[in-house]
């Protein structure tokens, strides 16, 4: 079945998911095989030779991801950071320059700042919501990659992908958007003008906290060829079981993020009026500086929110340790609600840099449980944190 004319949810279930040709199995099997028999030397069946270069289960995930992001090619990796690294290996050279938002996942900043700079790459961070600041930072002809994360982790800043794509392209930069927080169900950066989308598929795309993975999606054939070569040549591919679990997760992505979004909005509204909360960072609130932009650029506001606590760091830490349904853990985007204290957890690596997250901030990944239970949990945890 050709799925290209179908809507998002139909593609999420069918793109790249042809029933098994031999048995008719509705769910394509997991090709848990590292190698493929050859009919004489070089006689590959369907092009399959060795699973680092290609495996049918990974191919089915890649076709699905390309369809959902509106790209021409997708590449699946063993983690989000492996995906980011493969992209950077494809486009950076000694002397290259990366301009990145000043609120991004700490590991992304660490990858460029600690892994790439020793190879002669320079990094500058900028307030990505300030277009004049970005214009000044990219310096035409001097920037190779403009790295945008929107909404950003953990302060939920919303950046204008269309405007940034124009600014980046005018300066000759490749415009990359980390779409992990929104997922393609809510935001499609390639349609907004970006060149590349990256994902930690560990998060909403997988959706069940049972698989680590990453992806790069592009719409340019030359770039696709370069990334495909690094995927094969450096080999940080996703394994068949991981690819299959990710495909299974994607089938419910659209309905999951709807529920994540409505639950998160309810919690954001409740917390906005709570005396223990100094500020709520959630683009679905009218008070959020990026609300109107997010309403234009996203179809809902997602399941992630952060709060800062009026009483300071000790109370913030206690709040993160006092919830019962929200589990204290790294990661996000799964069906179960999680809570984290970024400065000591996901963003510990950026302490002391310009990306340091205030120690009053707590991040919530709002799951798809009953909203009344989540609201009660947050209320009781705030009471305990302040006691
Ligand atoms: C926005 C974002 N991008 C990338 C990553 C890295 O992904 P992974 O942990 O799958 O390597 C994360 C991980 O938390 C993230 O939150």
Short mmCIF file of C-alpha atoms and ligand atoms in Angstrom, two decimals:
data_model
loop_
_atom_site.label_atom_id
_atom_site.label_comp_id
_atom_site.label_asym_id
_atom_site.label_seq_id
_atom_site.Cartn_x
_atom_site.Cartn_y
_atom_site.Cartn_z
CA UNK A 1 0.00 0.00 0.00
CA UNK A 2 1.30 3.47 -0.84
CA UNK A 3 0.71 5.63 2.21
CA UNK A 4 2.07 8.97 1.03
CA UNK A 5 -1.39 10.56 0.57
CA UNK A 6 -2.69 9.43 3.93
CA UNK A 7 -3.02 11.32 7.19
CA UNK A 8 -0.51 11.16 10.03
CA UNK A 9 -2.19 8.43 12.11
CA UNK A 10 -2.69 6.19 9.09
CA UNK A 11 0.95 6.59 8.10
CA UNK A 12 2.04 5.97 11.71
CA UNK A 13 0.40 2.56 11.51
CA UNK A 14 1.08 1.58 7.89
CA UNK A 15 4.13 3.35 6.41
CA UNK A 16 6.90 0.81 5.88
CA UNK A 17 4.74 -1.90 7.49
CA UNK A 18 3.71 -4.18 4.62
CA UNK A 19 2.39 -7.54 5.91
CA UNK A 20 4.97 -10.32 5.63
CA UNK A 21 4.98 -11.51 2.01
CA UNK A 22 5.39 -15.22 2.85
CA UNK A 23 2.95 -15.68 5.73
CA UNK A 24 0.73 -12.62 5.60
CA UNK A 25 1.67 -11.77 9.20
CA UNK A 26 0.06 -8.37 9.77
CA UNK A 27 2.97 -7.30 11.94
CA UNK A 28 6.20 -7.65 9.98
CA UNK A 29 8.58 -10.03 11.78
CA UNK A 30 11.71 -8.99 13.64
CA UNK A 31 14.65 -9.91 11.43
CA UNK A 32 16.90 -10.87 14.32
CA UNK A 33 19.76 -11.76 12.01
CA UNK A 34 23.21 -10.25 11.66
CA UNK A 35 23.81 -11.60 8.16
CA UNK A 36 22.00 -12.73 5.02
CA UNK A 37 22.76 -15.66 2.75
CA UNK A 38 24.06 -14.86 -0.73
CA UNK A 39 22.94 -16.72 -3.89
CA UNK A 40 26.49 -16.91 -5.20
CA UNK A 41 29.04 -14.26 -4.29
CA UNK A 42 27.37 -10.85 -4.41
CA UNK A 43 23.93 -12.42 -5.02
CA UNK A 44 22.10 -10.45 -2.36
CA UNK A 45 18.39 -11.03 -1.80
CA UNK A 46 16.64 -7.65 -1.87
CA UNK A 47 20.04 -6.02 -1.35
CA UNK A 48 20.55 -7.45 2.15
CA UNK A 49 24.11 -8.48 2.98
CA UNK A 50 25.06 -7.73 6.60
CA UNK A 51 22.91 -6.06 9.27
CA UNK A 52 25.18 -3.07 9.95
CA UNK A 53 24.63 -1.93 6.36
CA UNK A 54 20.93 -2.82 6.31
CA UNK A 55 18.39 -4.94 8.15
CA UNK A 56 14.72 -5.15 7.07
CA UNK A 57 13.42 -4.27 10.55
CA UNK A 58 15.57 -1.15 10.72
CA UNK A 59 14.53 -0.28 7.16
CA UNK A 60 10.86 -0.49 8.09
CA UNK A 61 11.44 1.94 11.00
CA UNK A 62 13.46 4.29 8.79
CA UNK A 63 10.76 4.36 6.13
CA UNK A 64 8.17 5.08 8.81
CA UNK A 65 10.19 7.93 10.36
CA UNK A 66 10.84 9.54 6.97
CA UNK A 67 7.12 9.43 6.23
CA UNK A 68 6.10 10.96 9.58
CA UNK A 69 8.61 13.82 9.39
CA UNK A 70 7.96 14.49 5.69
CA UNK A 71 11.56 13.65 4.80
CA UNK A 72 13.01 11.68 1.91
CA UNK A 73 15.29 9.54 4.09
CA UNK A 74 15.64 8.60 7.76
CA UNK A 75 18.46 6.87 9.62
CA UNK A 76 17.99 5.03 12.87
CA UNK A 77 20.73 4.82 15.50
CA UNK A 78 21.48 3.17 18.84
CA UNK A 79 20.67 6.38 20.79
CA UNK A 80 19.71 9.99 20.24
CA UNK A 81 23.30 11.07 20.85
CA UNK A 82 24.60 8.49 18.37
CA UNK A 83 22.21 9.97 15.80
CA UNK A 84 23.43 13.50 16.56
CA UNK A 85 27.05 12.39 16.41
CA UNK A 86 26.56 10.66 13.04
CA UNK A 87 24.98 13.81 11.64
CA UNK A 88 27.85 15.95 12.94
CA UNK A 89 30.43 13.53 11.50
CA UNK A 90 28.71 13.89 8.15
CA UNK A 91 28.88 17.68 8.03
CA UNK A 92 31.65 19.00 10.34
CA UNK A 93 35.35 19.30 9.56
CA UNK A 94 38.22 20.85 11.55
CA UNK A 95 37.51 24.60 11.62
CA UNK A 96 33.72 24.15 11.46
CA UNK A 97 31.51 26.23 13.70
CA UNK A 98 28.25 25.25 15.43
CA UNK A 99 25.76 27.77 16.83
CA UNK A 100 23.41 26.19 19.35
CA UNK A 101 20.56 27.36 21.58
CA UNK A 102 21.45 28.22 25.17
CA UNK A 103 18.82 25.82 26.52
CA UNK A 104 19.20 22.35 25.02
CA UNK A 105 19.53 18.82 26.37
CA UNK A 106 22.77 18.83 28.38
CA UNK A 107 24.13 15.81 26.51
CA UNK A 108 23.79 17.58 23.15
CA UNK A 109 25.85 20.50 24.44
CA UNK A 110 28.38 18.08 25.97
CA UNK A 111 28.69 16.21 22.65
CA UNK A 112 29.76 19.33 20.78
CA UNK A 113 31.55 21.04 23.66
CA UNK A 114 33.56 18.05 24.91
CA UNK A 115 33.65 15.48 22.09
CA UNK A 116 33.80 17.73 19.02
CA UNK A 117 35.81 20.76 20.10
CA UNK A 118 39.03 18.70 20.55
CA UNK A 119 38.73 17.99 16.80
CA UNK A 120 38.89 21.68 15.94
CA UNK A 121 35.19 22.50 15.93
CA UNK A 122 34.03 25.67 17.68
CA UNK A 123 30.76 26.10 19.54
CA UNK A 124 28.84 29.26 20.34
CA UNK A 125 25.59 29.31 22.26
CA UNK A 126 22.88 31.88 21.69
CA UNK A 127 19.42 32.84 22.91
CA UNK A 128 17.55 31.09 20.09
CA UNK A 129 14.27 32.94 20.78
CA UNK A 130 16.01 36.27 20.02
CA UNK A 131 16.25 36.40 16.22
CA UNK A 132 18.54 39.45 16.23
CA UNK A 133 20.92 37.66 18.56
CA UNK A 134 20.92 34.62 16.23
CA UNK A 135 21.50 36.85 13.17
CA UNK A 136 24.53 38.34 14.92
CA UNK A 137 25.82 34.96 16.10
CA UNK A 138 25.67 33.06 12.81
CA UNK A 139 27.96 35.54 10.98
CA UNK A 140 27.37 34.73 7.26
CA UNK A 141 29.89 32.33 5.80
CA UNK A 142 31.26 31.34 9.20
CA UNK A 143 28.66 28.93 10.57
CA UNK A 144 28.19 25.36 9.42
CA UNK A 145 25.38 24.22 11.68
CA UNK A 146 22.57 26.12 13.40
CA UNK A 147 21.26 23.74 16.08
CA UNK A 148 17.72 24.44 17.30
CA UNK A 149 15.85 22.55 20.01
CA UNK A 150 12.20 23.56 20.32
CA UNK A 151 10.54 23.29 22.76
CA UNK A 152 13.84 23.24 24.61
CA UNK A 153 14.97 21.02 27.44
CA UNK A 154 14.26 21.89 30.24
CA UNK A 155 13.07 25.52 30.11
CA UNK A 156 10.52 24.96 27.34
CA UNK A 157 11.67 27.88 25.20
CA UNK A 158 9.91 28.01 21.84
CA UNK A 159 11.98 29.03 18.81
CA UNK A 160 10.64 30.13 15.43
CA UNK A 161 11.78 27.39 13.03
CA UNK A 162 10.70 29.22 9.85
CA UNK A 163 12.51 32.43 10.79
CA UNK A 164 15.59 30.54 12.00
CA UNK A 165 15.72 28.49 8.79
CA UNK A 166 15.78 31.74 6.80
CA UNK A 167 18.50 33.23 8.99
CA UNK A 168 20.54 30.02 8.95
CA UNK A 169 20.28 29.56 5.20
CA UNK A 170 21.15 33.20 4.51
CA UNK A 171 24.35 32.58 6.50
CA UNK A 172 25.07 29.31 4.64
CA UNK A 173 24.38 27.07 7.64
CA UNK A 174 22.66 23.71 7.82
CA UNK A 175 19.57 24.15 10.02
CA UNK A 176 19.00 21.24 12.40
CA UNK A 177 15.97 20.89 14.68
CA UNK A 178 15.85 18.50 17.62
CA UNK A 179 12.16 17.54 17.53
CA UNK A 180 12.31 15.19 20.51
CA UNK A 181 9.99 17.19 22.81
CA UNK A 182 7.26 17.81 20.24
CA UNK A 183 7.49 14.62 18.15
CA UNK A 184 6.35 14.67 14.52
CA UNK A 185 2.76 14.31 15.71
CA UNK A 186 2.85 17.92 16.96
CA UNK A 187 5.53 19.66 14.91
CA UNK A 188 7.14 19.06 11.51
CA UNK A 189 10.35 21.09 11.23
CA UNK A 190 11.17 20.05 7.64
CA UNK A 191 7.87 21.54 6.44
CA UNK A 192 8.76 24.71 8.36
CA UNK A 193 12.05 25.03 6.46
CA UNK A 194 14.63 23.07 8.50
CA UNK A 195 17.12 20.85 6.68
CA UNK A 196 17.44 18.09 9.25
CA UNK A 197 15.39 16.69 12.13
CA UNK A 198 17.02 14.73 14.93
CA UNK A 199 15.29 12.67 17.58
CA UNK A 200 15.93 10.80 20.70
CA UNK A 201 13.42 8.08 19.75
CA UNK A 202 13.91 6.89 23.33
CA UNK A 203 11.27 9.50 24.22
CA UNK A 204 7.80 10.11 22.68
CA UNK A 205 8.47 8.15 19.49
CA UNK A 206 9.23 4.92 21.38
CA UNK A 207 6.87 6.12 24.08
CA UNK A 208 7.07 3.28 26.60
CA UNK A 209 10.45 3.75 28.31
CA UNK A 210 11.62 0.37 27.05
CA UNK A 211 14.03 1.25 24.26
CA UNK A 212 16.95 3.64 23.66
CA UNK A 213 17.30 4.98 20.13
CA UNK A 214 17.80 7.97 17.90
CA UNK A 215 17.10 9.15 14.38
CA UNK A 216 18.12 11.66 11.74
CA UNK A 217 15.63 12.65 9.04
CA UNK A 218 16.56 14.69 5.96
CA UNK A 219 15.05 15.85 2.68
CA UNK A 220 18.22 16.29 0.63
CA UNK A 221 19.66 13.34 -1.29
CA UNK A 222 23.30 14.43 -1.07
CA UNK A 223 23.10 14.85 2.71
CA UNK A 224 21.25 11.53 2.96
CA UNK A 225 24.10 9.82 1.17
CA UNK A 226 26.67 11.29 3.56
CA UNK A 227 24.71 10.28 6.67
CA UNK A 228 24.01 6.84 5.24
CA UNK A 229 27.73 6.36 4.71
CA UNK A 230 28.54 7.36 8.32
CA UNK A 231 25.77 5.09 9.63
CA UNK A 232 27.33 2.19 7.74
CA UNK A 233 30.96 3.22 8.12
CA UNK A 234 30.91 4.10 11.82
CA UNK A 235 28.18 1.61 12.67
CA UNK A 236 26.13 3.07 15.57
CA UNK A 237 22.98 1.45 14.17
CA UNK A 238 19.84 0.49 16.05
CA UNK A 239 19.43 -3.23 16.63
CA UNK A 240 16.46 -5.14 15.15
CA UNK A 241 14.62 -5.59 18.48
CA UNK A 242 15.00 -1.89 19.30
CA UNK A 243 13.80 -0.90 15.83
CA UNK A 244 10.79 -3.20 16.12
CA UNK A 245 9.84 -1.87 19.57
CA UNK A 246 10.11 1.68 18.24
CA UNK A 247 7.81 0.86 15.33
CA UNK A 248 5.31 -0.62 17.76
CA UNK A 249 5.45 2.52 19.89
CA UNK A 250 4.92 4.83 16.92
CA UNK A 251 1.56 3.26 16.06
CA UNK A 252 -0.02 5.01 19.06
CA UNK A 253 2.05 8.20 18.92
CA UNK A 254 -0.77 10.51 17.80
CA UNK A 255 -3.23 9.39 20.48
CA UNK A 256 -0.55 9.32 23.16
CA UNK A 257 0.62 12.88 22.59
CA UNK A 258 -2.96 14.13 22.61
CA UNK A 259 -3.39 12.74 26.11
CA UNK A 260 0.11 13.82 27.21
CA UNK A 261 -0.78 17.34 26.06
CA UNK A 262 -4.18 17.59 27.78
CA UNK A 263 -2.79 16.15 31.03
CA UNK A 264 0.18 18.54 30.95
CA UNK A 265 -2.04 21.55 30.30
CA UNK A 266 -4.24 20.65 33.28
CA UNK A 267 -1.19 20.32 35.53
CA UNK A 268 0.39 23.53 34.21
CA UNK A 269 -2.84 25.44 34.95
CA UNK A 270 -3.05 23.98 38.45
CA UNK A 271 0.58 24.82 39.22
CA UNK A 272 0.38 28.32 37.77
CA UNK A 273 -1.96 29.30 40.59
CA UNK A 274 -0.11 27.45 43.36
CA UNK A 275 1.64 29.61 46.00
CA UNK A 276 4.68 27.26 46.14
CA UNK A 277 5.34 27.79 42.43
CA UNK A 278 7.24 30.84 41.26
CA UNK A 279 6.92 30.10 37.54
CA UNK A 280 5.55 27.45 35.21
CA UNK A 281 7.37 26.82 31.93
CA UNK A 282 4.75 25.39 29.57
CA UNK A 283 4.03 26.79 26.09
CA UNK A 284 0.34 25.91 26.39
CA UNK A 285 -0.15 28.64 29.03
CA UNK A 286 -1.15 32.06 27.70
CA UNK A 287 1.47 33.53 30.04
CA UNK A 288 4.31 31.70 28.26
CA UNK A 289 6.31 34.11 26.05
CA UNK A 290 6.32 31.57 23.22
CA UNK A 291 2.61 30.69 23.46
CA UNK A 292 1.43 32.31 20.23
CA UNK A 293 4.38 30.99 18.25
CA UNK A 294 3.87 27.49 19.67
CA UNK A 295 0.16 27.68 18.77
CA UNK A 296 1.17 28.44 15.15
CA UNK A 297 4.06 26.00 14.92
CA UNK A 298 2.69 23.04 16.91
CA UNK A 299 -0.69 21.32 16.82
CA UNK A 300 -0.72 20.92 20.64
CA UNK A 301 1.75 21.82 23.36
CA UNK A 302 3.11 18.44 24.42
CA UNK A 303 3.62 16.63 27.68
CA UNK A 304 6.72 18.35 29.07
CA UNK A 305 6.72 21.16 31.59
CA UNK A 306 9.06 22.64 34.16
CA UNK A 307 8.43 24.71 37.26
CA UNK A 308 10.57 26.82 39.53
CA UNK A 309 9.84 26.71 43.24
CA UNK A 310 9.36 29.95 45.19
CA UNK A 311 11.08 28.64 48.32
CA UNK A 312 14.35 27.71 46.58
CA UNK A 313 16.55 24.74 45.79
CA UNK A 314 15.98 22.60 48.89
CA UNK A 315 12.20 22.70 48.40
CA UNK A 316 12.60 21.99 44.68
CA UNK A 317 14.69 18.90 45.46
CA UNK A 318 12.16 17.73 48.06
CA UNK A 319 9.32 18.22 45.57
CA UNK A 320 11.11 16.03 43.00
CA UNK A 321 11.59 13.36 45.69
CA UNK A 322 8.04 13.51 47.06
CA UNK A 323 5.80 12.48 44.19
CA UNK A 324 4.41 8.95 44.15
CA UNK A 325 2.93 8.45 40.67
CA UNK A 326 5.52 10.67 39.00
CA UNK A 327 8.65 8.54 39.32
CA UNK A 328 12.01 10.17 39.97
CA UNK A 329 14.02 9.20 36.89
CA UNK A 330 15.99 10.46 33.93
CA UNK A 331 14.31 10.45 30.50
CA UNK A 332 10.87 11.54 29.37
CA UNK A 333 8.11 10.93 26.86
CA UNK A 334 6.92 7.54 28.13
CA UNK A 335 3.35 6.68 29.07
CA UNK A 336 4.33 6.83 32.75
CA UNK A 337 4.85 10.21 34.41
CA UNK A 338 8.42 11.04 35.43
CA UNK A 339 9.91 13.86 37.47
CA UNK A 340 13.49 15.09 37.47
CA UNK A 341 15.78 17.68 39.01
CA UNK A 342 17.72 18.85 35.92
CA UNK A 343 20.68 20.53 37.61
CA UNK A 344 21.72 17.27 39.29
CA UNK A 345 20.31 14.85 36.71
CA UNK A 346 19.81 15.44 32.96
CA UNK A 347 21.72 18.73 32.96
CA UNK A 348 24.48 18.01 35.48
CA UNK A 349 26.99 18.12 32.61
CA UNK A 350 26.24 21.79 31.86
CA UNK A 351 26.72 23.08 35.43
CA UNK A 352 29.19 25.93 35.30
CA UNK A 353 28.44 26.67 31.63
CA UNK A 354 26.09 29.27 30.13
CA UNK A 355 23.48 26.48 29.95
CA UNK A 356 23.38 25.91 33.71
CA UNK A 357 19.80 25.21 34.82
CA UNK A 358 18.64 27.11 37.94
CA UNK A 359 18.60 24.89 41.04
CA UNK A 360 14.99 25.85 41.74
CA UNK A 361 13.77 24.11 38.56
CA UNK A 362 12.00 20.74 38.52
CA UNK A 363 11.02 19.07 35.22
CA UNK A 364 7.91 16.94 34.74
CA UNK A 365 7.26 14.49 31.93
CA UNK A 366 3.51 14.16 32.18
CA UNK A 367 2.30 10.68 31.31
CA UNK A 368 -1.08 9.42 30.18
CA UNK A 369 -2.43 8.27 33.56
CA UNK A 370 -5.72 9.67 34.93
CA UNK A 371 -5.28 13.40 35.24
CA UNK A 372 -7.08 13.54 38.62
CA UNK A 373 -4.48 11.16 40.08
CA UNK A 374 -1.61 13.20 38.63
CA UNK A 375 -3.04 16.46 40.00
CA UNK A 376 -3.49 14.91 43.45
CA UNK A 377 0.07 13.58 43.35
CA UNK A 378 1.57 16.95 42.48
CA UNK A 379 -0.49 18.68 45.21
CA UNK A 380 0.55 16.21 47.92
CA UNK A 381 4.20 16.40 46.85
CA UNK A 382 4.17 20.20 47.07
CA UNK A 383 2.62 19.97 50.55
CA UNK A 384 5.32 17.53 51.65
CA UNK A 385 8.09 19.60 50.06
CA UNK A 386 7.02 22.67 52.02
CA UNK A 387 6.37 20.93 55.35
C1 LIG B 1 15.96 16.81 23.55
C2 LIG B 1 16.88 15.62 23.59
N1 LIG B 1 17.69 15.38 22.55
C3 LIG B 1 18.54 14.33 22.54
C4 LIG B 1 18.65 13.49 23.63
C5 LIG B 1 19.65 12.36 23.60
O1 LIG B 1 19.00 11.15 23.38
P1 LIG B 1 19.50 9.72 23.96
O2 LIG B 1 19.40 9.80 25.46
O3 LIG B 1 18.53 8.77 23.33
O4 LIG B 1 20.89 9.53 23.50
C6 LIG B 1 17.83 13.71 24.73
C7 LIG B 1 17.92 12.82 25.91
O5 LIG B 1 17.38 13.10 26.95
C8 LIG B 1 16.92 14.81 24.72
O6 LIG B 1 16.13 15.09 25.77
#
